[in-house]
Amino acid sequence: MTLGEAKARVRALLDETGENPAGEGRLERFFEMGQREIALYWPPYKEQVYGAADARVLPGDCDCPLLIRWPEGRAAAFDPAVGLPEKGVFLLCYRPQIAPILPGAAEDTPLTLDEEANEALLFFVAAQCCAMEEDQRYFQNFYAQYQGRLANLSLYPKGPAGVVEVTGYAAL
């Protein structure tokens, strides 16, 4: 979802209230705040495939490398002391940096969060637009919708997952 699409959807939500302007000049700041807050609970996740001849550097948007998977099914947690494998084909799973949304950002600026999280973001922004209104019903409604969608994000499994087998365990 782009910033322009998200703004249009927030304006549509606010049009239903019949009272509140769309917070022009504040929307970018609210989207920035919302992305950062939601990323604390539901961080974005990306994967990058490295071929045998590819340079062994982390992606430019990598904030936290998580896992390395090889085609034969083997996987290992990323170890900063070891770095990326020097040869072979593998997949790097990582958390990307949250791209800032600055005032006056272009309408085609992509949002960093996943589509599921963007649904929560829309209600967060709508709630912030209504936060200073005398009638708090719309703020409370939008914020409750945001909290509900944030809670429901746990229904969408994502990120690296695996089974850990412990061998040679000695009882204490």
PDB file of C-alpha atoms in Angstrom:
ATOM      1  CA  MET A   1       0.000   0.000   0.000  1.00  0.00           C
ATOM      2  CA  THR A   2       1.286   3.463  -0.832  1.00  0.00           C
ATOM      3  CA  LEU A   3       0.966   6.593   1.275  1.00  0.00           C
ATOM      4  CA  GLY A   4      -1.530   8.069  -1.203  1.00  0.00           C
ATOM      5  CA  GLU A   5      -3.773   5.001  -1.069  1.00  0.00           C
ATOM      6  CA  ALA A   6      -3.602   4.975   2.730  1.00  0.00           C
ATOM      7  CA  LYS A   7      -4.465   8.689   2.941  1.00  0.00           C
ATOM      8  CA  ALA A   8      -7.488   8.146   0.689  1.00  0.00           C
ATOM      9  CA  ARG A   9      -8.723   5.298   2.887  1.00  0.00           C
ATOM     10  CA  VAL A  10      -8.256   7.373   6.059  1.00  0.00           C
ATOM     11  CA  ARG A  11     -10.135  10.285   4.473  1.00  0.00           C
ATOM     12  CA  ALA A  12     -12.968   7.864   3.622  1.00  0.00           C
ATOM     13  CA  LEU A  13     -13.091   6.725   7.260  1.00  0.00           C
ATOM     14  CA  LEU A  14     -13.160  10.327   8.473  1.00  0.00           C
ATOM     15  CA  ASP A  15     -15.837  11.298   5.939  1.00  0.00           C
ATOM     16  CA  GLU A  16     -18.149   8.861   7.694  1.00  0.00           C
ATOM     17  CA  THR A  17     -17.850  10.911  10.895  1.00  0.00           C
ATOM     18  CA  GLY A  18     -19.174  14.011   9.149  1.00  0.00           C
ATOM     19  CA  GLU A  19     -17.294  16.292  11.525  1.00  0.00           C
ATOM     20  CA  ASN A  20     -13.541  15.992  11.268  1.00  0.00           C
ATOM     21  CA  PRO A  21     -11.313  17.276   8.460  1.00  0.00           C
ATOM     22  CA  ALA A  22      -8.697  14.774   7.338  1.00  0.00           C
ATOM     23  CA  GLY A  23      -5.917  16.354   9.384  1.00  0.00           C
ATOM     24  CA  GLU A  24      -4.110  17.802   6.393  1.00  0.00           C
ATOM     25  CA  GLY A  25      -0.495  18.545   7.176  1.00  0.00           C
ATOM     26  CA  ARG A  26      -0.589  16.025  10.028  1.00  0.00           C
ATOM     27  CA  LEU A  27      -1.295  12.798   8.177  1.00  0.00           C
ATOM     28  CA  GLU A  28       2.355  12.072   7.347  1.00  0.00           C
ATOM     29  CA  ARG A  29       3.340  12.512  10.996  1.00  0.00           C
ATOM     30  CA  PHE A  30       0.501  10.214  12.105  1.00  0.00           C
ATOM     31  CA  PHE A  31       1.500   7.548   9.561  1.00  0.00           C
ATOM     32  CA  GLU A  32       5.112   7.788  10.769  1.00  0.00           C
ATOM     33  CA  MET A  33       4.033   7.439  14.422  1.00  0.00           C
ATOM     34  CA  GLY A  34       1.732   4.537  13.611  1.00  0.00           C
ATOM     35  CA  GLN A  35       4.295   2.600  11.578  1.00  0.00           C
ATOM     36  CA  ARG A  36       6.831   2.835  14.378  1.00  0.00           C
ATOM     37  CA  GLU A  37       4.330   1.815  17.073  1.00  0.00           C
ATOM     38  CA  ILE A  38       2.924  -1.140  15.128  1.00  0.00           C
ATOM     39  CA  ALA A  39       6.446  -2.320  14.222  1.00  0.00           C
ATOM     40  CA  LEU A  40       7.126  -2.770  17.937  1.00  0.00           C
ATOM     41  CA  TYR A  41       4.409  -5.431  18.047  1.00  0.00           C
ATOM     42  CA  TRP A  42       4.410  -6.679  14.466  1.00  0.00           C
ATOM     43  CA  PRO A  43       7.769  -5.971  12.834  1.00  0.00           C
ATOM     44  CA  PRO A  44       7.994  -6.220   9.064  1.00  0.00           C
ATOM     45  CA  TYR A  45       9.769  -9.251   7.620  1.00  0.00           C
ATOM     46  CA  LYS A  46      11.594  -9.792   4.333  1.00  0.00           C
ATOM     47  CA  GLU A  47      13.607 -12.462   2.593  1.00  0.00           C
ATOM     48  CA  GLN A  48      16.446 -12.214   0.090  1.00  0.00           C
ATOM     49  CA  VAL A  49      17.840 -15.041  -2.017  1.00  0.00           C
ATOM     50  CA  TYR A  50      21.592 -15.136  -2.586  1.00  0.00           C
ATOM     51  CA  GLY A  51      22.896 -17.018  -5.616  1.00  0.00           C
ATOM     52  CA  ALA A  52      26.299 -18.661  -5.876  1.00  0.00           C
ATOM     53  CA  ALA A  53      27.802 -15.621  -7.627  1.00  0.00           C
ATOM     54  CA  ASP A  54      26.043 -12.865  -5.634  1.00  0.00           C
ATOM     55  CA  ALA A  55      27.965 -10.435  -3.434  1.00  0.00           C
ATOM     56  CA  ARG A  56      27.801 -11.382   0.260  1.00  0.00           C
ATOM     57  CA  VAL A  57      26.512  -8.143   1.745  1.00  0.00           C
ATOM     58  CA  LEU A  58      23.419  -7.522   3.828  1.00  0.00           C
ATOM     59  CA  PRO A  59      20.519  -5.826   2.013  1.00  0.00           C
ATOM     60  CA  GLY A  60      20.557  -2.035   2.246  1.00  0.00           C
ATOM     61  CA  ASP A  61      17.297  -1.967   4.190  1.00  0.00           C
ATOM     62  CA  CYS A  62      18.345  -4.705   6.657  1.00  0.00           C
ATOM     63  CA  ASP A  63      17.845  -3.711  10.277  1.00  0.00           C
ATOM     64  CA  CYS A  64      18.174  -7.126  11.913  1.00  0.00           C
ATOM     65  CA  PRO A  65      19.260 -10.332  10.133  1.00  0.00           C
ATOM     66  CA  LEU A  66      17.416 -13.302  11.628  1.00  0.00           C
ATOM     67  CA  LEU A  67      17.912 -16.603   9.856  1.00  0.00           C
ATOM     68  CA  ILE A  68      19.772 -18.275   6.998  1.00  0.00           C
ATOM     69  CA  ARG A  69      18.116 -21.158   5.112  1.00  0.00           C
ATOM     70  CA  TRP A  70      19.782 -23.438   2.586  1.00  0.00           C
ATOM     71  CA  PRO A  71      17.971 -25.235  -0.263  1.00  0.00           C
ATOM     72  CA  GLU A  72      18.457 -28.667   1.325  1.00  0.00           C
ATOM     73  CA  GLY A  73      16.289 -27.585   4.286  1.00  0.00           C
ATOM     74  CA  ARG A  74      19.023 -26.724   6.777  1.00  0.00           C
ATOM     75  CA  ALA A  75      18.665 -23.442   8.683  1.00  0.00           C
ATOM     76  CA  ALA A  76      20.691 -21.468  11.216  1.00  0.00           C
ATOM     77  CA  ALA A  77      20.235 -18.284  13.191  1.00  0.00           C
ATOM     78  CA  PHE A  78      22.273 -15.422  11.780  1.00  0.00           C
ATOM     79  CA  ASP A  79      25.497 -14.982  13.754  1.00  0.00           C
ATOM     80  CA  PRO A  80      27.084 -11.523  13.373  1.00  0.00           C
ATOM     81  CA  ALA A  81      30.496 -12.988  14.263  1.00  0.00           C
ATOM     82  CA  VAL A  82      30.270 -15.411  11.326  1.00  0.00           C
ATOM     83  CA  GLY A  83      28.363 -13.222   8.858  1.00  0.00           C
ATOM     84  CA  LEU A  84      26.860 -14.478   5.624  1.00  0.00           C
ATOM     85  CA  PRO A  85      28.050 -17.793   4.124  1.00  0.00           C
ATOM     86  CA  GLU A  86      30.919 -17.274   1.708  1.00  0.00           C
ATOM     87  CA  LYS A  87      29.641 -19.660  -0.951  1.00  0.00           C
ATOM     88  CA  GLY A  88      26.567 -21.506  -2.055  1.00  0.00           C
ATOM     89  CA  VAL A  89      22.922 -20.567  -2.487  1.00  0.00           C
ATOM     90  CA  PHE A  90      20.867 -19.534   0.544  1.00  0.00           C
ATOM     91  CA  LEU A  91      17.981 -17.408   1.736  1.00  0.00           C
ATOM     92  CA  LEU A  92      18.395 -14.628   4.302  1.00  0.00           C
ATOM     93  CA  CYS A  93      15.375 -13.804   6.471  1.00  0.00           C
ATOM     94  CA  TYR A  94      15.561 -10.338   8.058  1.00  0.00           C
ATOM     95  CA  ARG A  95      13.683  -7.415   9.524  1.00  0.00           C
ATOM     96  CA  PRO A  96      13.905  -4.325   7.318  1.00  0.00           C
ATOM     97  CA  GLN A  97      14.311  -0.800   8.606  1.00  0.00           C
ATOM     98  CA  ILE A  98      11.131   1.247   8.965  1.00  0.00           C
ATOM     99  CA  ALA A  99      11.246   3.772   6.120  1.00  0.00           C
ATOM    100  CA  PRO A 100      10.480   7.244   7.471  1.00  0.00           C
ATOM    101  CA  ILE A 101       7.452   9.143   6.219  1.00  0.00           C
ATOM    102  CA  LEU A 102       8.500  12.769   6.204  1.00  0.00           C
ATOM    103  CA  PRO A 103       6.214  15.808   5.893  1.00  0.00           C
ATOM    104  CA  GLY A 104       5.420  16.371   2.235  1.00  0.00           C
ATOM    105  CA  ALA A 105       6.275  12.768   1.302  1.00  0.00           C
ATOM    106  CA  ALA A 106       5.276  11.709  -2.201  1.00  0.00           C
ATOM    107  CA  GLU A 107       1.943   9.953  -2.606  1.00  0.00           C
ATOM    108  CA  ASP A 108       3.667   6.923  -4.162  1.00  0.00           C
ATOM    109  CA  THR A 109       5.837   6.346  -1.054  1.00  0.00           C
ATOM    110  CA  PRO A 110       5.390   2.684  -0.067  1.00  0.00           C
ATOM    111  CA  LEU A 111       4.472   1.884   3.528  1.00  0.00           C
ATOM    112  CA  THR A 112       6.956  -0.415   5.275  1.00  0.00           C
ATOM    113  CA  LEU A 113       4.484  -2.599   7.166  1.00  0.00           C
ATOM    114  CA  ASP A 114       2.798  -5.733   5.840  1.00  0.00           C
ATOM    115  CA  GLU A 115      -0.719  -5.470   4.397  1.00  0.00           C
ATOM    116  CA  GLU A 116      -2.294  -6.938   7.542  1.00  0.00           C
ATOM    117  CA  ALA A 117      -0.541  -4.349   9.699  1.00  0.00           C
ATOM    118  CA  ASN A 118      -1.498  -1.539   7.303  1.00  0.00           C
ATOM    119  CA  GLU A 119      -5.154  -2.222   8.121  1.00  0.00           C
ATOM    120  CA  ALA A 120      -4.408  -1.425  11.773  1.00  0.00           C
ATOM    121  CA  LEU A 121      -2.369   1.613  10.706  1.00  0.00           C
ATOM    122  CA  LEU A 122      -5.370   3.159   8.935  1.00  0.00           C
ATOM    123  CA  PHE A 123      -7.434   3.101  12.117  1.00  0.00           C
ATOM    124  CA  PHE A 124      -4.504   4.429  14.173  1.00  0.00           C
ATOM    125  CA  VAL A 125      -4.225   7.464  11.874  1.00  0.00           C
ATOM    126  CA  ALA A 126      -7.990   8.036  11.861  1.00  0.00           C
ATOM    127  CA  ALA A 127      -8.003   7.912  15.671  1.00  0.00           C
ATOM    128  CA  GLN A 128      -5.152  10.430  15.872  1.00  0.00           C
ATOM    129  CA  CYS A 129      -7.057  12.801  13.589  1.00  0.00           C
ATOM    130  CA  CYS A 130      -9.971  12.684  16.061  1.00  0.00           C
ATOM    131  CA  ALA A 131      -7.883  12.748  19.247  1.00  0.00           C
ATOM    132  CA  MET A 132      -8.300  16.450  19.988  1.00  0.00           C
ATOM    133  CA  GLU A 133     -11.980  16.699  19.137  1.00  0.00           C
ATOM    134  CA  GLU A 134     -14.470  17.678  21.807  1.00  0.00           C
ATOM    135  CA  ASP A 135     -16.634  14.657  21.009  1.00  0.00           C
ATOM    136  CA  GLN A 136     -14.396  11.668  21.745  1.00  0.00           C
ATOM    137  CA  ARG A 137     -16.745   9.001  20.385  1.00  0.00           C
ATOM    138  CA  TYR A 138     -15.004   8.829  17.003  1.00  0.00           C
ATOM    139  CA  PHE A 139     -11.563   8.701  18.574  1.00  0.00           C
ATOM    140  CA  GLN A 140     -12.665   5.895  20.882  1.00  0.00           C
ATOM    141  CA  ASN A 141     -14.275   3.974  18.031  1.00  0.00           C
ATOM    142  CA  PHE A 142     -11.272   4.260  15.694  1.00  0.00           C
ATOM    143  CA  TYR A 143      -8.813   3.488  18.488  1.00  0.00           C
ATOM    144  CA  ALA A 144     -10.803   0.395  19.496  1.00  0.00           C
ATOM    145  CA  GLN A 145     -10.741  -0.744  15.851  1.00  0.00           C
ATOM    146  CA  TYR A 146      -6.967  -0.162  15.797  1.00  0.00           C
ATOM    147  CA  GLN A 147      -6.465  -2.161  19.017  1.00  0.00           C
ATOM    148  CA  GLY A 148      -8.637  -5.001  17.698  1.00  0.00           C
ATOM    149  CA  ARG A 149      -6.741  -5.226  14.426  1.00  0.00           C
ATOM    150  CA  LEU A 150      -3.429  -5.046  16.278  1.00  0.00           C
ATOM    151  CA  ALA A 151      -4.510  -7.934  18.517  1.00  0.00           C
ATOM    152  CA  ASN A 152      -5.639  -9.946  15.480  1.00  0.00           C
ATOM    153  CA  LEU A 153      -2.224  -9.707  13.835  1.00  0.00           C
ATOM    154  CA  SER A 154      -1.165 -12.691  15.916  1.00  0.00           C
ATOM    155  CA  LEU A 155      -3.473 -14.795  13.721  1.00  0.00           C
ATOM    156  CA  TYR A 156      -1.107 -14.271  10.769  1.00  0.00           C
ATOM    157  CA  PRO A 157       2.014 -16.393  11.277  1.00  0.00           C
ATOM    158  CA  LYS A 158       5.121 -14.925   9.704  1.00  0.00           C
ATOM    159  CA  GLY A 159       8.853 -14.839  10.111  1.00  0.00           C
ATOM    160  CA  PRO A 160      11.308 -17.626  10.578  1.00  0.00           C
ATOM    161  CA  ALA A 161      10.071 -20.672  12.415  1.00  0.00           C
ATOM    162  CA  GLY A 162      11.623 -24.021  13.070  1.00  0.00           C
ATOM    163  CA  VAL A 163      11.967 -26.970  15.354  1.00  0.00           C
ATOM    164  CA  VAL A 164      14.887 -27.166  17.736  1.00  0.00           C
ATOM    165  CA  GLU A 165      16.094 -30.619  18.730  1.00  0.00           C
ATOM    166  CA  VAL A 166      18.167 -30.870  21.876  1.00  0.00           C
ATOM    167  CA  THR A 167      20.569 -33.786  22.085  1.00  0.00           C
ATOM    168  CA  GLY A 168      22.977 -34.685  24.795  1.00  0.00           C
ATOM    169  CA  TYR A 169      20.974 -32.849  27.431  1.00  0.00           C
ATOM    170  CA  ALA A 170      22.430 -33.345  30.906  1.00  0.00           C
ATOM    171  CA  ALA A 171      20.042 -33.017  33.850  1.00  0.00           C
ATOM    172  CA  LEU A 172      21.022 -30.456  36.439  1.00  0.00           C
TER     173      LEU A 172
END
